[in-house]
Each structure stands twice: as structure tokens, then as C-alpha cells.
């Protein structure tokens, strides 16, 4: 391992030194820090993706990494999502721990074959573990059209062998990316681009090394009247709705931030349902075949008798994500939709 | 009987000694005998999935693999074989017992009964088993060799691709990645004229597969895959280039698939005269004649090889047939390293409505 090449500078990029200096970091900087720390910690970790090296990635998340770690560990690939994801699988076979960047997660589609048929089955086929992470920006609201705005979790959710992570804040994002890199299973890591640089989400993170374990939900807000099960950007829309519901309706809404979608923290969901007996599931992804269907059925299996109302969901409309602000806002779930559904449930 | 005029360890042809030439013949005979024995097991109902013969292609498979450096401790060269690379698997150290157990879905088989035919992996001996969307294997081998190159290991990876595989997008992305990153890879195109029932002319407009090397900016070579010595020499050159850091080679090995795609395929789409001509160029038979003609082996030596092969194959076949299937509950073990997948509770106990 000692033979792995180093970069041309030993100066860490500025945007991964904020926690060191005690400054608050954005969601994007938190992921950069996590990635950078894991690369320093473990020479087996390396990055592959389009424009990740010299340019530093479309969102500049890996800016300065190639100068520090060298071109060998931050590899600018040909435009070939299947090719470099497959190559990551081969490297994982040889004991490396690759982190694949999809420039936009929409572009993961060409790699669907290798991810589901090869990577997800490797351990089960007795071909060894696949310690790799496939990460990248997802989500709408940034007026980028149908091919730079999708959520991809449900394309992979039903594939045994994969893990799926979808953080909502800097602390979790850093802890989860580090846990994902250390995980011996393949992890799909979704980063909502609307969270990347949101100034109000900045957090001061712990100086010491920490991880957030995969597969564990987090209670983002305590409440007794109603549970909202959600993740990613929708955690923030749900928090906004919960504040209104408290002020205007006197409702104490509990918000469960799933953080990991696969494995799903069924125990946390059931515990919250048993506490509030009313459930709203909110996701930005489209409706049909969305994760709300699976969550609702799990509640049905495990906590049916605790329910005082039907399970509802707020989701995107079953439509590609449009470009025009009027159209996109119409298709994506909004805080107002959450308010309407929550009020219906509370009255039921 | 030919007189021995040289010491047994002198190089006779292509840098190969008498012992090595006879060892190549052993692997050819072993591959053929194992597959013939498997055909009997298939007819007896012991094989549950398809059976894929490499009849007619054993020459290029064994000769190419023989140019590699096999090890048993995970430090040697790597291969990504196809269904018609029984011979290459044996060269790397795979055994007829593993081969039979895998095909017979036995619990002690290399994939513990989970996967079909030669879909098994053994990193100790450098075997990366395929998945059925074969183009993927080009990407995976490129990445495995990228990792070796990053760590300064002088290992080489060899992949076999059918002519059909070269049409996939995955294959293109994989070989292009290997080319750009100068991965130490040898890409053997088994040009056997058929992809299931589709002839080469419906697969590509390229006059020959080796022309594709130009497009990727890598070395290319074309060889008569049924000529064991010529194929070995070409593979050796490709392996040496890869080990010297000169990147991938596309090696087209012209051969012919003498059977249908699988046992269920009567190959009635194959012109009879074409098949007849190809049968006359059986690589094992050509090599046997050459060994004898050049006095690289005696008839007695080759008879001894066949005796050894027959014993090994029969013993392995009997052992595999006697082995048990895996326990049903084993099916979902090892989907994750750390998450247990359990059957639904309705499988374990009668649902109790009072519990809900």
C-alpha cells in the first residue's frame, strides 16, 4: 500500500479544514471533509468519476483532492458510468475501497446493470465483499430539468445486497459518508443538491472522528400527535410544516429522518407509530413505486392495531421533473401539501 | 519411437520445454474429458441448468492461460473466463471436482450452489467468475488490474470475450477504460463465429475483431486459435507487454464453436459443410499430431496423460454426485456482511391476528 502515489502538495484544500478551524460547514463541505478524512485514514480509498480530478467535480466537492492525493487516487474517467462503476467493482475485488462519483445521480442509469447484477450479488455469489460507495447529487427544485433532478433510490431499493443512504444535514452527511466508506457492502449515497450550499443548514461539527451508523433513523423532532416519516430535503419541508402546525393548530408533530433507506429502520418507524398512531410519509421521489408504499406495508404488518387513521403520503406527482419554475414546483411536493395531509390526518 | 536428443528441460518451441508442451496437452485433454463426463451427468439429470461445451475452443483457452503466471496464494495473474474456458480455469488451478460440484449445484461447490455453470470466483487462484451480462466482466477486470497497477504489482489480467460480447456497451466502456488507464490486460476475442445462433456478420461490420484495437489505441494481434503454439506465442507477447506497463492488447483468436450454444441447442442453423471443415481442424487433435510429429511427446507419454485425465475426471465426478445439495436455509446467507436477511414471519409461524 505504501507504494501508492502522492499528490504534488501537502496543503489540505481550504474547504476541508473548516471543522479543524472550528467553523460551521455546509452540507457539501461536510461530505468533502468526510471523504477527505477517509482518504487520509485509509490508502485503499480512492475516487473515480467524471471531472473529479483537476476540475474538482461538477459541484467542486473534490476540489484540491487530486493535488493532495495525486491523480492516481482521484481519477478522471472517460464518460462511461457503466465502465468506471464496473472498474470500481474490480478494484474492490482487489481490496481497494473505491468511491464512485456520479456527476448527477440521473446518470447512474447506464450503471444499473453492473450495480444490480454484479456488485449487489458479489458477496452472495461467494465472489467477495464489495466495499464501494456510489455517491452523487440528486433531487429537484434547482430548475435543472428532467435529467439533473431525479431521485434514484427506488431504482435500487428492491435489490438485495445494496445499502442506500440519503442524509439531510451536514452532521449526518459527514458521519454517514465515513460510515459508508468503511462499510464492507456497496452503498448508494444520495446528496440532495438543494442542501449542498444552503447557508441556514451550516453546522459546527465535532473535531474528533465520528461516524453515523448506517440503517439508523433519527428523530428530527419530537411529538405525540402525528408522525412524519421522511428523509433528505423533505425533512426540512416537514420541519417547516411542523412549526406551522404547532403554531396554528396546536399539533405536536414527530419527524423521523430515515437517513438510511436500505436497510430501513423498521423499529424506529414502528416505535413512532406506536407513540402517535397517525402517520404521514413524505418523499420527493415520484409516487408510484415510491418508498412510501413499502413503509406503509411494514407499518401494516407490524403496527396495524396502533393506527387511528389511514396512512397517507405526500410525494412528487408521477411525472418527469420539468424545467419551468411553475411546472417544477407543481410536480414536486411542497410544504403546503404536507400541511394539508397532516391536518386531514389529525382530524381523522 | 522418436529418440530424445534434448534434455527434458530444454526449450523446444516458443520457449516451451517438453514437460510444458505435455502439460498443455494434459490441460486440453482434461478440459475435453471433464466436459464429456459432464455431458453424461447432464443426460442423467444431475445438471439442473444449461451445459456449455468448449469443444473446438480448448486450444486457445488453454494456450492463452498458459502464458500467465498462476499462483494459489492470491498474488498471481488473474483471469475472467467465459463458459467456454474450462481449460483456462484448470490451467489457473481450478479442479474438475470444483467444476462438477458447481455444475451439479452442490453445497460444497465453489459458489455453494448459488450460481450456475462456471460462474465462480476464487481470488487465491486469480479466477474472477462471470455474471451473465458478460460485457460487465471487461469493466471489472479493467478495475481489478487498475488496482494492481496502482499498488505497483506486476500482475496481468486476461479476459475471454465472445464475438457477441464485443457488441455490448459495457464491453466498450470497459476496454476503453483499460486502454486509457493502461491497465495490464489481455483481451482475448474468442472469434468462434457464433453468438448463440447469431453469426459474426450480424454482430459487426468490422472485417476482423482485431481492427477494433486501432479504435482503442491499443496493441492488436490476430492468431489461429486452433494452433496451440501460435496462440501461446501471441498470448505470451501480449502478457509480456502488459507486464511491462505497455497496456492492453486485443488478441483475436480465430476458432470455431463445434457444438450449439448449449446442450439444448441443436445448432441446425450452422451450415453442414462449414461445421465439417471446422471439425477437421480440432485444436486438440492438431496439437496431438504436432507433438508426435515433432517428437515432443511419445504415444506412450500421451496415453499416460489420457490415463491420468480419465482417473482424475472419474474420481471427481463420482465425488460430486455423492455430495449433498446445500441446505435450503442457506439461500439468503451472505447477502450482506452485517445485515441478516430472514424469511417473512409467515414462513416461520402461523400468523396470530391477536399479535398484530
CSV table of C-alpha atoms in Angstrom, one decimal, chain A residues 211-343:
chain,number,residue,atom,x,y,z
A,211,UNK,CA,-19.5,8.1,12.1
A,212,UNK,CA,-23.3,7.9,11.9
A,213,UNK,CA,-24.1,4.2,11.6
A,214,UNK,CA,-26.0,3.0,8.5
A,215,UNK,CA,-29.5,1.7,9.0
A,216,UNK,CA,-30.5,4.0,11.9
A,217,UNK,CA,-33.2,6.7,11.6
A,218,UNK,CA,-33.0,9.9,13.7
A,219,UNK,CA,-35.9,11.7,15.4
A,220,UNK,CA,-35.6,15.2,13.9
A,221,UNK,CA,-38.4,16.5,16.1
A,222,UNK,CA,-40.3,15.0,19.0
A,223,UNK,CA,-44.1,15.0,19.0
A,224,UNK,CA,-47.1,13.0,20.2
A,225,UNK,CA,-49.9,13.7,17.8
A,226,UNK,CA,-48.6,12.7,14.4
A,227,UNK,CA,-45.5,11.1,12.8
A,228,UNK,CA,-44.0,12.2,9.6
A,229,UNK,CA,-41.6,9.6,8.2
A,230,UNK,CA,-39.3,11.3,5.7
A,231,UNK,CA,-35.7,11.9,4.5
A,232,UNK,CA,-33.4,14.3,2.6
A,233,UNK,CA,-34.8,17.6,1.5
A,234,UNK,CA,-38.3,16.7,2.7
A,235,UNK,CA,-37.0,16.7,6.3
A,236,UNK,CA,-36.7,20.4,6.0
A,237,UNK,CA,-40.1,20.9,4.4
A,238,UNK,CA,-41.6,18.7,7.1
A,239,UNK,CA,-39.9,20.7,9.8
A,240,UNK,CA,-41.3,23.9,8.3
A,241,UNK,CA,-44.8,22.4,8.2
A,242,UNK,CA,-44.5,21.1,11.8
A,243,UNK,CA,-43.7,24.6,13.0
A,244,UNK,CA,-46.8,25.9,11.3
A,245,UNK,CA,-48.9,23.1,12.7
A,246,UNK,CA,-47.7,23.8,16.2
A,247,UNK,CA,-48.4,27.5,15.9
A,248,UNK,CA,-51.7,27.4,14.0
A,249,UNK,CA,-53.2,24.0,15.1
A,250,UNK,CA,-51.5,23.2,18.4
A,251,UNK,CA,-50.2,19.9,17.0
A,252,UNK,CA,-47.1,18.2,18.2
A,253,UNK,CA,-45.6,16.6,15.1
A,254,UNK,CA,-42.9,14.0,15.4
A,255,UNK,CA,-40.5,13.8,12.4
A,256,UNK,CA,-38.5,10.7,11.7
A,257,UNK,CA,-35.5,11.3,9.4
A,258,UNK,CA,-34.7,7.9,8.0
A,259,UNK,CA,-31.1,8.8,6.9
A,260,UNK,CA,-30.7,5.2,5.6
A,261,UNK,CA,-33.4,3.8,3.2
A,262,UNK,CA,-31.8,0.4,2.9
A,263,UNK,CA,-31.7,-1.2,5.4
A,264,UNK,CA,-34.8,0.6,6.6
A,265,UNK,CA,-35.0,1.3,10.3
A,266,UNK,CA,-38.3,-0.5,10.8
A,267,UNK,CA,-38.0,-0.5,14.6
A,268,UNK,CA,-37.8,3.3,14.7
A,269,UNK,CA,-40.8,3.6,12.4
A,270,UNK,CA,-42.9,1.2,14.4
A,271,UNK,CA,-41.9,2.8,17.7
A,272,UNK,CA,-43.0,6.3,16.5
A,273,UNK,CA,-46.3,4.9,15.1
A,274,UNK,CA,-47.0,3.3,18.5
A,275,UNK,CA,-46.4,6.7,20.1
A,276,UNK,CA,-48.6,8.8,17.7
A,277,UNK,CA,-50.9,6.4,15.9
A,278,UNK,CA,-51.0,8.7,12.9
A,279,UNK,CA,-48.5,8.5,10.0
A,280,UNK,CA,-47.7,10.7,7.1
A,281,UNK,CA,-44.9,9.6,4.7
A,282,UNK,CA,-43.2,12.3,2.7
A,283,UNK,CA,-40.8,11.8,-0.1
A,284,UNK,CA,-39.6,13.9,-3.0
A,285,UNK,CA,-39.4,10.9,-5.3
A,286,UNK,CA,-42.4,10.1,-7.5
A,287,UNK,CA,-45.5,8.4,-6.1
A,288,UNK,CA,-46.0,5.1,-7.8
A,289,UNK,CA,-43.5,2.6,-6.5
A,290,UNK,CA,-42.1,5.2,-4.1
A,291,UNK,CA,-40.7,4.1,-0.7
A,292,UNK,CA,-44.0,5.2,1.0
A,293,UNK,CA,-45.6,2.1,-0.3
A,294,UNK,CA,-43.1,-0.2,1.4
A,295,UNK,CA,-43.1,1.8,4.6
A,296,UNK,CA,-46.9,1.7,4.8
A,297,UNK,CA,-47.0,-2.0,4.4
A,298,UNK,CA,-44.3,-2.5,7.0
A,299,UNK,CA,-46.5,-0.5,9.4
A,300,UNK,CA,-49.5,-2.5,8.3
A,301,UNK,CA,-47.6,-5.8,9.2
A,302,UNK,CA,-46.1,-4.6,12.4
A,303,UNK,CA,-48.3,-1.9,13.9
A,304,UNK,CA,-51.8,-2.1,12.3
A,305,UNK,CA,-53.6,-2.2,15.6
A,306,UNK,CA,-51.9,1.0,16.7
A,307,UNK,CA,-53.2,3.1,13.9
A,308,UNK,CA,-56.1,5.6,14.4
A,309,UNK,CA,-56.1,6.8,10.8
A,310,UNK,CA,-55.1,5.6,7.3
A,311,UNK,CA,-51.5,6.1,6.4
A,312,UNK,CA,-51.1,9.0,4.0
A,313,UNK,CA,-48.3,10.0,1.7
A,314,UNK,CA,-47.1,13.3,0.2
A,315,UNK,CA,-44.8,12.7,-2.8
A,316,UNK,CA,-43.9,14.1,-6.2
A,317,UNK,CA,-46.5,13.7,-8.9
A,318,UNK,CA,-45.8,10.7,-11.2
A,319,UNK,CA,-44.1,12.9,-13.8
A,320,UNK,CA,-40.6,13.7,-15.1
A,321,UNK,CA,-39.2,16.7,-13.4
A,322,UNK,CA,-39.9,19.8,-15.6
A,323,UNK,CA,-37.7,22.9,-16.1
A,324,UNK,CA,-40.1,25.9,-15.7
A,325,UNK,CA,-40.4,27.0,-12.1
A,326,UNK,CA,-44.2,26.9,-12.3
A,327,UNK,CA,-44.1,23.4,-13.6
A,328,UNK,CA,-41.4,22.0,-11.3
A,329,UNK,CA,-43.0,23.5,-8.1
A,330,UNK,CA,-46.3,21.9,-9.2
A,331,UNK,CA,-44.7,18.5,-9.7
A,332,UNK,CA,-42.6,18.4,-6.5
A,333,UNK,CA,-44.1,18.1,-3.0
A,334,UNK,CA,-44.4,21.4,-1.2
A,335,UNK,CA,-44.8,22.4,2.4
A,336,UNK,CA,-48.4,23.3,1.7
A,337,UNK,CA,-49.1,19.6,0.6
A,338,UNK,CA,-47.6,18.4,3.9
A,339,UNK,CA,-49.9,20.8,5.9
A,340,UNK,CA,-53.0,19.6,4.1
A,341,UNK,CA,-52.2,16.0,4.6
A,342,UNK,CA,-51.2,16.4,8.2
A,343,UNK,CA,-54.4,18.4,9.0
